[in-house]
Amino acid sequence: MNISASKSGAYRMGQLMADFAPDFEFSAPLPLPLEEFEDRLRRIRRQAVEAGHDAIIVHTGGVGWFHTSNAYLRYICDWMREGVLIIPTDTDKAMVLLSFFTQSVLLPPGGEPVLVDDIWQIGPIGREYADRPGDSIIKTAEKCAEVLGNLGLAKGQIGRIGDRTSLTFWSALEEQLPKAKCVADNGILDRMQKIRSPREIALFRAAAQLASIGTQAAYHVVRPGVTDHEIYSAFTYAQLTLGGETGDGYQIGINEFGTHCGKPYGHVVRPGDVINLYISNVTYRGYTAQTARMIAIGDITERQEEVLAVCTDGVKRAEKLIRPGALMRDINNAAFEPMIERGLLASTEARTMPYNWSAMPDGQARLIPQQYVKNVDWEAQGRKLMHLYPATEGPHNPNLGHSVGMAGGQNSFNISSHNYDRLEEGMVFVMHTQWLEPLSAGCNIGDMYAVTKDGFENLSRHTPLETHRVVAEA
């Protein structure tokens, strides 16, 4: 049997997927209409006025693999790649986009930016790439300063929105505009994305449906003898076929003692395995879905069954509280109550909770235990697992969940014991309970929700939360 990463079982995928069909019909919404972006632009400019900004500069960098470093440009003008967007506060002045300054060139479609008047191509340059002197980031800053000067804003107050990839650009821009006042103001866009419009929720719903279809495809092929590569491929094939935008936003973990987040490496499914499909990002038109499901192959240990049951119970208890006005702290604590009842945890408080990737109690670094862990599929490739993961038992995270947004975006809120905010209609989030004990048992299971006027919609309802069972023939 082929278990080497260089000799995958991909040639079997046609047979494995030949008779697959999801048990529901995928609803594919169209891109957001122009008026949605016009409303966003009005709100951005209004907040800029309130902050005293004469213009907003939004920077989105590239981070490799044809991905952008944040979702800000896609949110504002539906631009999928890197760029610097200049938004004058005055409505009679044009929006200008500076782009095409990295080597990861993607041309539209998809991605003709909406509401943008002029697009300037900076060009990736440099001695090695183009045998030309210069730096693309510096050139972008120079052009940005020129545009602002032409708008009469070289001495104005500029609101800056970006991330850690923006630091070199901001520094260069300030050198070009010594008399301007630059103010970091990411909050303008972050606040706007806490509550989602009905059209946005339709895109989240589509992304969640893709995640469910991918999960059903994984269920379709999983059986003893298939590899983690094949399960991962089935998921990817199914969701990309219907419009998913990327195949690298999720994890799969398989072993006989409970699982942790990982990528496929050549593990062959065997009776007694527990499989975690941690779908942390399936993207449809820039909007993402997150779910988590568990698969048991044949008989598993009593401890594994207990951990699966307690985590499933936690999500269901928390779900009952979802409605506008509910306290996020109460929802979080409800999910951890089953763990306390069974003696797994002493408290729901995030500050005191042990979790898999935590440092030492005094805040110092924790040493990962050195221990040989037998893994025949890894060893067949000439490698050995010589450390014990995780270093400590507990949940993966000391909280229940978090907001779900656009690909590359940051969480606008976490559902945790220290969050005393209340749910509002239009919030979209995931709740996933997790528990992992080294060499013993583990679970990561959860659903994605949109808060409605009188309750919630479970966006990932097309696959049951309960553990999927696969019969392991003798």
Coordinates of C-alpha atoms in Angstrom, one line a residue:
M1 CA 0.0 0.0 0.0
N2 CA 1.3 3.4 -0.9
I3 CA 1.8 5.7 2.1
S4 CA 4.7 7.8 0.9
A5 CA 3.9 11.4 0.3
S6 CA 5.5 11.1 -3.1
K7 CA 3.3 8.3 -4.1
S8 CA -0.2 9.4 -3.2
G9 CA -3.4 7.5 -3.9
A10 CA -4.7 10.3 -6.0
Y11 CA -5.2 8.0 -9.0
R12 CA -8.1 6.4 -7.0
M13 CA -10.0 9.6 -6.6
G14 CA -12.1 9.2 -9.7
Q15 CA -13.4 5.9 -8.4
L16 CA -13.9 7.1 -4.9
M17 CA -15.9 10.2 -6.0
A18 CA -17.7 8.6 -9.0
D19 CA -21.2 8.3 -7.4
F20 CA -21.0 11.2 -4.9
A21 CA -23.8 13.7 -4.7
P22 CA -24.7 16.0 -1.8
D23 CA -28.0 15.5 -0.1
F24 CA -29.1 19.1 -0.6
E25 CA -29.0 21.7 -3.4
F26 CA -26.4 24.4 -3.3
S27 CA -27.7 27.9 -3.5
A28 CA -25.2 30.1 -5.3
P29 CA -25.9 33.9 -4.6
L30 CA -24.6 36.5 -7.1
P31 CA -21.9 38.9 -6.1
L32 CA -22.9 41.8 -3.9
P33 CA -24.7 44.5 -5.8
L34 CA -23.2 47.9 -6.4
E35 CA -25.5 49.6 -4.0
E36 CA -24.0 47.5 -1.1
F37 CA -20.6 48.9 -1.8
E38 CA -22.0 52.4 -2.3
D39 CA -23.5 52.2 1.2
R40 CA -20.2 51.1 2.6
L41 CA -18.3 53.9 1.0
R42 CA -20.9 56.4 2.4
R43 CA -20.3 55.0 5.9
I44 CA -16.6 55.0 5.6
R45 CA -16.6 58.7 4.5
R46 CA -18.9 59.6 7.3
Q47 CA -16.6 58.0 9.9
A48 CA -13.7 59.7 8.3
V49 CA -15.4 63.1 8.7
E50 CA -16.2 62.3 12.4
A51 CA -12.5 61.5 12.9
G52 CA -11.3 64.6 11.2
H53 CA -9.6 62.8 8.3
D54 CA -9.2 64.4 4.9
A55 CA -8.6 61.0 3.3
I56 CA -8.4 57.4 4.2
I57 CA -5.5 55.2 2.9
V58 CA -6.1 51.5 2.9
H59 CA -3.2 49.1 2.4
T60 CA -3.5 45.4 1.6
G61 CA -0.3 43.5 1.0
G62 CA 0.5 40.1 -0.4
V63 CA 1.5 37.1 1.8
G64 CA 2.4 34.4 -0.8
W65 CA 0.4 31.7 -2.5
F66 CA -1.6 34.4 -4.3
H67 CA -3.2 35.5 -1.0
T68 CA -3.7 39.0 0.4
S69 CA -2.8 40.0 3.9
N70 CA -6.2 41.4 4.8
A71 CA -9.7 41.6 3.4
Y72 CA -10.1 45.4 3.5
L73 CA -9.9 46.1 -0.2
R74 CA -12.2 43.3 -1.0
Y75 CA -14.7 44.6 1.5
I76 CA -14.5 48.2 0.2
C77 CA -14.3 47.8 -3.6
D78 CA -14.2 44.0 -4.3
W79 CA -10.5 44.0 -5.3
M80 CA -9.0 40.5 -4.8
R81 CA -5.3 41.4 -4.8
E82 CA -2.8 43.7 -3.2
G83 CA -3.2 47.4 -3.4
V84 CA -3.4 50.9 -1.8
L85 CA -6.8 52.6 -2.0
I86 CA -7.0 56.3 -1.6
I87 CA -10.4 57.5 -0.4
P88 CA -10.8 61.3 -0.2
T89 CA -13.3 62.3 2.4
D90 CA -14.9 64.8 0.0
T91 CA -17.4 62.9 -2.2
D92 CA -16.6 64.9 -5.3
K93 CA -13.0 63.6 -5.4
A94 CA -12.2 60.3 -7.1
M95 CA -11.1 57.1 -5.4
V96 CA -7.7 55.9 -6.7
L97 CA -6.2 52.4 -6.5
L98 CA -2.5 51.7 -6.7
S99 CA -1.8 48.1 -7.4
F100 CA 0.2 45.5 -9.3
F101 CA 3.3 46.0 -7.2
T102 CA 4.0 42.3 -6.3
Q103 CA 5.1 39.4 -8.4
S104 CA 2.0 37.4 -7.5
V105 CA 0.1 38.7 -10.5
L106 CA -3.6 37.9 -10.8
L107 CA -5.6 39.7 -13.4
P108 CA -9.4 40.2 -13.2
P109 CA -11.8 38.6 -13.5
G110 CA -12.7 38.1 -10.8
G111 CA -12.1 41.4 -9.3
E112 CA -12.8 44.5 -11.4
P113 CA -12.9 47.0 -8.5
V114 CA -16.2 48.8 -8.0
L115 CA -16.5 52.6 -7.5
V116 CA -12.8 53.1 -8.3
D117 CA -12.0 55.7 -10.9
D118 CA -8.3 55.3 -11.6
I119 CA -6.0 52.3 -11.2
W120 CA -2.3 52.9 -11.3
Q121 CA 0.0 50.0 -12.1
I122 CA 3.2 50.4 -10.0
G123 CA 5.0 47.3 -11.3
P124 CA 7.1 44.8 -9.5
I125 CA 10.7 45.8 -10.0
G126 CA 14.2 45.1 -8.5
R127 CA 17.5 44.0 -9.7
E128 CA 16.9 40.2 -9.6
Y129 CA 13.3 40.3 -10.9
A130 CA 13.4 43.0 -13.6
D131 CA 17.1 44.1 -13.7
R132 CA 15.9 47.6 -12.8
P133 CA 16.8 49.6 -9.7
G134 CA 14.2 50.5 -7.1
D135 CA 11.7 49.1 -4.6
S136 CA 8.1 48.6 -5.5
I137 CA 6.9 49.6 -2.0
I138 CA 8.8 52.9 -2.1
K139 CA 7.5 53.5 -5.6
T140 CA 3.9 52.9 -4.3
A141 CA 4.5 55.4 -1.5
E142 CA 5.8 58.0 -3.9
K143 CA 2.8 57.6 -6.2
C144 CA 0.4 57.7 -3.2
A145 CA 2.0 61.0 -2.1
E146 CA 1.7 62.4 -5.6
V147 CA -2.0 61.6 -5.8
L148 CA -2.6 63.1 -2.4
G149 CA -0.7 66.2 -3.4
N150 CA -2.8 66.5 -6.6
L151 CA -5.9 66.3 -4.4
G152 CA -4.5 69.1 -2.2
L153 CA -4.1 66.8 0.8
A154 CA -0.3 66.7 1.2
K155 CA -0.7 68.7 4.5
G156 CA -4.0 67.0 5.6
Q157 CA -4.9 64.4 8.2
I158 CA -4.7 60.9 6.7
G159 CA -6.4 57.9 8.3
R160 CA -4.3 54.8 7.8
I161 CA -5.8 51.3 7.6
G162 CA -3.6 48.2 7.1
D163 CA -1.7 45.5 8.9
R164 CA 1.8 44.4 9.8
T165 CA 2.7 44.1 6.1
S166 CA 2.0 47.9 5.8
L167 CA 4.8 49.1 8.0
T168 CA 7.4 49.7 5.3
F169 CA 4.8 51.5 3.2
W170 CA 3.6 53.7 6.0
S171 CA 7.2 54.7 6.9
A172 CA 7.9 55.6 3.2
L173 CA 4.7 57.5 2.9
E174 CA 5.4 59.6 6.0
E175 CA 8.8 60.5 4.5
Q176 CA 7.1 61.6 1.3
L177 CA 4.5 63.7 3.3
P178 CA 6.4 65.3 6.1
K179 CA 3.6 67.9 6.7
A180 CA 0.7 65.4 6.8
K181 CA -0.7 64.0 10.0
C182 CA -1.1 60.2 9.7
V183 CA -3.5 58.5 12.1
A184 CA -3.9 54.7 12.4
D185 CA -7.7 54.0 12.2
N186 CA -8.4 50.3 11.4
G187 CA -11.4 50.6 13.7
I188 CA -13.4 52.3 10.9
L189 CA -13.6 49.1 8.9
D190 CA -13.4 46.7 11.8
R191 CA -16.5 48.2 13.4
M192 CA -18.4 48.1 10.2
Q193 CA -18.0 44.3 9.9
K194 CA -19.3 43.4 13.3
I195 CA -22.9 43.3 12.0
R196 CA -23.6 41.8 8.6
S197 CA -26.2 42.7 6.0
P198 CA -28.8 40.2 4.7
R199 CA -26.9 40.0 1.4
E200 CA -23.6 39.3 3.2
I201 CA -25.3 36.6 5.3
A202 CA -26.4 35.0 2.0
L203 CA -22.7 34.7 1.0
F204 CA -21.8 33.3 4.4
R205 CA -24.7 30.8 4.0
A206 CA -23.2 29.7 0.6
A207 CA -19.8 29.3 2.1
A208 CA -21.2 27.1 4.9
Q209 CA -23.1 25.1 2.3
L210 CA -19.8 24.5 0.5
A211 CA -18.3 23.4 3.8
S212 CA -21.2 20.9 4.3
I213 CA -20.9 19.6 0.7
G214 CA -17.1 19.1 1.2
T215 CA -17.8 17.3 4.5
Q216 CA -20.3 15.0 2.9
A217 CA -17.7 14.2 0.2
A218 CA -15.2 13.4 2.9
Y219 CA -17.7 11.1 4.5
H220 CA -18.4 9.5 1.2
V221 CA -14.7 8.4 0.6
V222 CA -13.5 7.8 4.2
R223 CA -13.0 4.1 5.0
P224 CA -10.1 2.0 6.2
G225 CA -7.3 2.0 3.6
V226 CA -7.8 5.5 2.2
T227 CA -5.3 8.2 3.0
D228 CA -5.7 11.6 4.6
H229 CA -4.6 13.0 1.2
E230 CA -7.7 11.4 -0.4
I231 CA -10.1 12.6 2.3
Y232 CA -8.7 16.1 2.0
S233 CA -8.9 15.9 -1.8
A234 CA -12.5 14.8 -1.7
F235 CA -13.4 17.7 0.4
T236 CA -11.5 20.1 -1.8
Y237 CA -12.9 18.7 -5.0
A238 CA -16.5 19.0 -3.9
Q239 CA -16.3 22.6 -2.6
L240 CA -14.1 24.0 -5.3
T241 CA -16.3 22.5 -8.0
L242 CA -19.2 24.6 -6.8
G243 CA -17.4 27.9 -6.5
G244 CA -15.1 27.7 -3.5
E245 CA -12.1 30.1 -3.9
T246 CA -9.3 28.2 -2.1
G247 CA -8.4 24.7 -1.0
D248 CA -5.9 25.5 1.7
G249 CA -8.1 26.9 4.5
Y250 CA -8.8 23.7 6.5
Q251 CA -7.1 21.0 8.5
I252 CA -7.4 17.3 8.9
G253 CA -6.2 15.3 11.9
I254 CA -6.2 11.5 12.2
N255 CA -4.8 9.1 14.8
E256 CA -5.8 6.5 17.3
F257 CA -5.7 8.8 20.4
G258 CA -7.8 11.7 19.4
T259 CA -6.7 14.4 17.0
H260 CA -5.2 17.8 16.7
C261 CA -5.0 20.3 13.8
G262 CA -2.8 19.2 11.0
K263 CA -2.4 18.8 7.3
P264 CA -2.4 15.5 5.3
Y265 CA 1.0 13.7 5.3
G266 CA 0.2 10.2 4.2
H267 CA -1.7 8.6 7.1
V268 CA -3.7 5.5 6.1
V269 CA -7.1 5.2 7.8
R270 CA -7.3 2.2 10.2
P271 CA -10.0 0.8 12.5
G272 CA -9.9 2.7 15.8
D273 CA -8.9 6.0 14.2
V274 CA -10.6 9.3 15.1
I275 CA -10.7 11.9 12.4
N276 CA -11.1 15.7 12.8
L277 CA -12.2 17.8 9.9
Y278 CA -11.5 21.3 11.1
I279 CA -12.9 23.5 8.4
S280 CA -11.4 26.9 9.5
N281 CA -11.9 28.6 6.1
V282 CA -14.0 27.8 3.1
T283 CA -14.4 30.9 1.0
Y284 CA -17.2 31.9 -1.4
R285 CA -16.9 35.4 -3.1
G286 CA -14.6 36.5 -0.3
Y287 CA -16.9 35.4 2.6
T288 CA -15.9 32.4 4.7
A289 CA -17.4 29.5 6.7
Q290 CA -16.0 27.6 9.6
T291 CA -17.2 24.3 11.0
A292 CA -15.7 21.3 12.7
R293 CA -16.7 17.6 12.5
M294 CA -15.5 14.3 13.9
I295 CA -15.4 10.8 12.3
A296 CA -14.9 7.6 14.2
I297 CA -13.6 4.5 12.4
G298 CA -15.1 1.4 14.0
D299 CA -14.8 0.9 17.7
I300 CA -13.0 3.6 19.7
T301 CA -12.1 3.8 23.4
E302 CA -14.6 4.6 26.2
R303 CA -12.5 7.8 26.9
Q304 CA -12.8 8.9 23.3
E305 CA -16.5 8.3 23.4
E306 CA -16.8 10.4 26.6
V307 CA -14.8 13.3 25.1
L308 CA -16.9 13.3 21.9
A309 CA -20.1 13.3 23.9
V310 CA -19.1 16.1 26.3
C311 CA -18.0 18.4 23.4
T312 CA -21.2 17.7 21.4
D313 CA -23.3 18.4 24.5
G314 CA -21.5 21.7 25.0
V315 CA -22.3 23.1 21.6
K316 CA -25.9 22.1 21.9
R317 CA -26.3 23.7 25.3
A318 CA -24.8 27.0 24.0
E319 CA -26.9 26.9 20.9
K320 CA -30.1 27.1 23.0
L321 CA -29.1 30.6 24.2
I322 CA -28.5 32.2 20.8
R323 CA -30.8 35.2 20.3
P324 CA -30.5 39.0 20.1
G325 CA -29.7 40.3 23.6
A326 CA -28.0 37.2 24.9
L327 CA -24.8 37.7 26.8
M328 CA -21.8 36.2 25.0
R329 CA -20.3 35.2 28.3
D330 CA -23.4 33.2 29.2
I331 CA -23.2 31.4 25.8
N332 CA -19.5 30.6 26.3
N333 CA -20.0 29.3 29.9
A334 CA -23.0 27.1 28.9
A335 CA -20.7 25.2 26.5
F336 CA -18.1 24.5 29.2
E337 CA -20.6 23.4 31.8
P338 CA -20.5 19.7 30.6
M339 CA -16.7 19.7 31.0
I340 CA -17.0 21.0 34.6
E341 CA -19.8 18.4 35.4
R342 CA -17.5 15.6 34.2
G343 CA -14.5 16.9 36.1
L344 CA -12.5 18.0 33.0
L345 CA -12.3 21.6 34.0
A346 CA -12.7 23.5 37.3
S347 CA -13.8 26.8 35.9
T348 CA -15.2 28.5 32.7
E349 CA -13.0 31.5 33.2
A350 CA -10.6 32.0 30.3
R351 CA -8.0 33.5 32.5
T352 CA -7.7 30.3 34.6
M353 CA -8.4 27.7 32.0
P354 CA -5.6 25.3 30.8
Y355 CA -5.5 24.9 27.0
N356 CA -3.4 22.9 24.6
W357 CA -1.1 25.7 23.5
S358 CA -0.8 27.6 26.8
A359 CA 2.4 28.8 28.3
M360 CA 3.3 27.9 31.9
P361 CA 1.1 29.3 34.7
D362 CA 3.6 32.1 35.4
G363 CA 3.6 33.1 31.7
Q364 CA 7.0 31.6 30.9
A365 CA 7.5 29.4 27.8
R366 CA 6.5 25.8 28.1
L367 CA 8.9 23.0 27.0
I368 CA 7.3 20.5 24.7
P369 CA 7.9 17.0 26.2
Q370 CA 10.5 15.0 24.3
Q371 CA 9.0 11.6 23.7
Y372 CA 9.0 9.1 20.9
V373 CA 5.5 8.6 19.6
K374 CA 5.0 5.6 17.2
N375 CA 3.6 6.6 13.8
V376 CA 4.0 4.0 11.1
D377 CA 3.0 6.2 8.2
W378 CA 5.4 8.9 9.1
E379 CA 8.2 6.5 9.8
A380 CA 7.6 4.8 6.4
Q381 CA 8.7 8.2 4.9
G382 CA 11.9 8.2 6.9
R383 CA 10.8 10.5 9.7
K384 CA 10.0 10.1 13.4
L385 CA 7.7 11.9 15.8
M386 CA 10.0 12.7 18.7
H387 CA 7.8 15.2 20.7
L388 CA 4.5 14.9 22.4
Y389 CA 1.7 17.1 21.2
P390 CA -0.1 18.8 22.8
A391 CA 2.1 19.7 25.7
T392 CA -0.9 19.8 28.1
E393 CA -4.4 18.6 28.0
G394 CA -7.5 20.8 27.7
P395 CA -9.4 22.7 25.0
H396 CA -7.5 24.0 22.0
N397 CA -8.6 27.5 23.0
P398 CA -9.8 29.0 26.3
N399 CA -13.0 30.1 24.7
L400 CA -16.0 28.8 22.7
G401 CA -15.8 30.6 19.4
H402 CA -15.5 33.8 17.5
S403 CA -16.9 35.9 14.7
V404 CA -16.6 34.7 11.1
G405 CA -15.8 37.2 8.4
M406 CA -14.0 37.6 5.1
A407 CA -11.0 35.7 4.0
G408 CA -7.9 37.3 5.6
G409 CA -10.0 39.3 8.1
Q410 CA -9.5 39.4 11.8
N411 CA -12.0 38.3 14.4
S412 CA -14.2 41.2 15.5
F413 CA -15.2 39.4 18.7
N414 CA -14.6 36.2 20.6
I415 CA -17.3 34.3 22.5
S416 CA -15.5 34.0 25.8
S417 CA -16.0 34.3 29.6
H418 CA -14.7 37.8 29.6
N419 CA -16.9 39.1 26.8
Y420 CA -19.9 40.9 28.3
D421 CA -21.3 42.1 24.9
R422 CA -24.7 41.0 23.8
L423 CA -25.6 39.3 20.5
E424 CA -27.2 41.5 17.8
E425 CA -29.1 40.6 14.7
G426 CA -26.7 40.2 11.8
M427 CA -23.8 38.8 13.8
V428 CA -22.1 35.7 12.3
F429 CA -19.9 33.4 14.4
V430 CA -18.7 29.9 15.0
M431 CA -19.0 27.9 18.2
H432 CA -16.7 24.9 18.5
T433 CA -16.0 23.0 21.7
Q434 CA -12.6 21.2 21.8
W435 CA -10.8 18.9 24.1
L436 CA -7.5 17.1 23.6
E437 CA -5.5 14.7 25.9
P438 CA -2.1 13.6 24.7
L439 CA -2.1 10.0 23.5
S440 CA -5.7 9.5 24.9
A441 CA -8.7 11.2 23.3
G442 CA -9.7 14.4 21.5
C443 CA -12.5 16.3 19.9
N444 CA -13.1 19.5 18.0
I445 CA -16.7 20.0 16.9
G446 CA -18.8 23.0 16.1
D447 CA -21.3 24.9 13.9
M448 CA -21.6 28.3 12.4
Y449 CA -24.5 30.6 13.1
A450 CA -26.2 33.9 12.0
V451 CA -28.2 35.8 14.6
T452 CA -31.7 36.5 13.3
K453 CA -34.5 38.8 14.6
D454 CA -36.0 36.1 16.9
G455 CA -33.2 33.6 17.3
F456 CA -30.6 32.1 15.0
E457 CA -29.9 30.2 11.7
N458 CA -27.5 27.3 11.9
L459 CA -25.6 27.9 8.6
S460 CA -23.9 24.5 8.8
R461 CA -26.9 22.4 9.5
H462 CA -26.6 20.2 6.4
T463 CA -24.3 17.8 8.2
P464 CA -25.2 16.7 11.7
L465 CA -23.1 17.9 14.6
E466 CA -22.8 14.3 16.0
T467 CA -19.8 12.2 15.3
H468 CA -20.0 10.5 11.9
R469 CA -19.5 6.7 12.2
V470 CA -17.8 4.5 9.7
V471 CA -18.1 0.7 10.1
A472 CA -14.6 -1.0 10.1
E473 CA -15.0 -4.4 8.6
A474 CA -13.0 -7.2 10.2

